Coordinates of C-alpha atoms in Angstrom, one line a residue:
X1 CA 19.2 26.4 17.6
X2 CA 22.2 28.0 16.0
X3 CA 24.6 25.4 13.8
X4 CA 27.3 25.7 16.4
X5 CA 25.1 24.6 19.3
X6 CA 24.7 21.2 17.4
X7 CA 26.2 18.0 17.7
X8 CA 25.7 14.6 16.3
X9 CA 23.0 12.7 17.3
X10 CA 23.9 8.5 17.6
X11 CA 20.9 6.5 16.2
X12 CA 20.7 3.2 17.8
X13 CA 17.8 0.4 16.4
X14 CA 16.5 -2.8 18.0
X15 CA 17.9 -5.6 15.5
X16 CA 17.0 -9.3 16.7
X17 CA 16.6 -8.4 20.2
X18 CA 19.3 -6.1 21.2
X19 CA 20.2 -2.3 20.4
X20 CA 22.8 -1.6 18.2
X21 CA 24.0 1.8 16.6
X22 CA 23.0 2.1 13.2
X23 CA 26.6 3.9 11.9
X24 CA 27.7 0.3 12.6
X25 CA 25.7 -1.7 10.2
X26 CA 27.5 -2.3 6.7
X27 CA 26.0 -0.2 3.5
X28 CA 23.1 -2.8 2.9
X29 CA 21.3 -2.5 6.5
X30 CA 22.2 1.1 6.3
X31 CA 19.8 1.4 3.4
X32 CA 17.2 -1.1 4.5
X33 CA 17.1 1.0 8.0
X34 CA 17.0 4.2 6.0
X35 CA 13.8 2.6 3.9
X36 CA 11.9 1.3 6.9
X37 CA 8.6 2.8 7.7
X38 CA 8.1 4.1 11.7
X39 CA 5.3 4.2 13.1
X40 CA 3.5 4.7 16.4
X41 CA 1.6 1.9 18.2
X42 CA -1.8 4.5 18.7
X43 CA -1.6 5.7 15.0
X44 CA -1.8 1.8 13.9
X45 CA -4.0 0.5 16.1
X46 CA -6.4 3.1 14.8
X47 CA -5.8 2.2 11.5
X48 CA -6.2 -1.1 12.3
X49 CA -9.5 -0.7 14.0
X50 CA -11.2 2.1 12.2

């Protein structure tokens, strides 16, 4: 995809049981949602379970 084809992309999180987008949050949950590590539920149950 060419750069002028692109367009922003709004990244919404779950925070204490409802969505919210993430450019909304203040600098400090802006950095704690950059430093959080995803994860899939398969992968982790496999890790989980050997």
């Amino acid at each position: 995809m060419q750069d002028h084809e692109r367009q922003r992309c709004e990244v919404w999180t779950r925070v204490m049981g409802y969505h919210r987008p993430v450019s909304e949050f203040n600098a400090g949950k802006q950095g704690e949602h950059a430093e959080r590590c995803h994860f899939t539920e398969p992968a982790a149950a496999l890790a989980l379970n050997g």
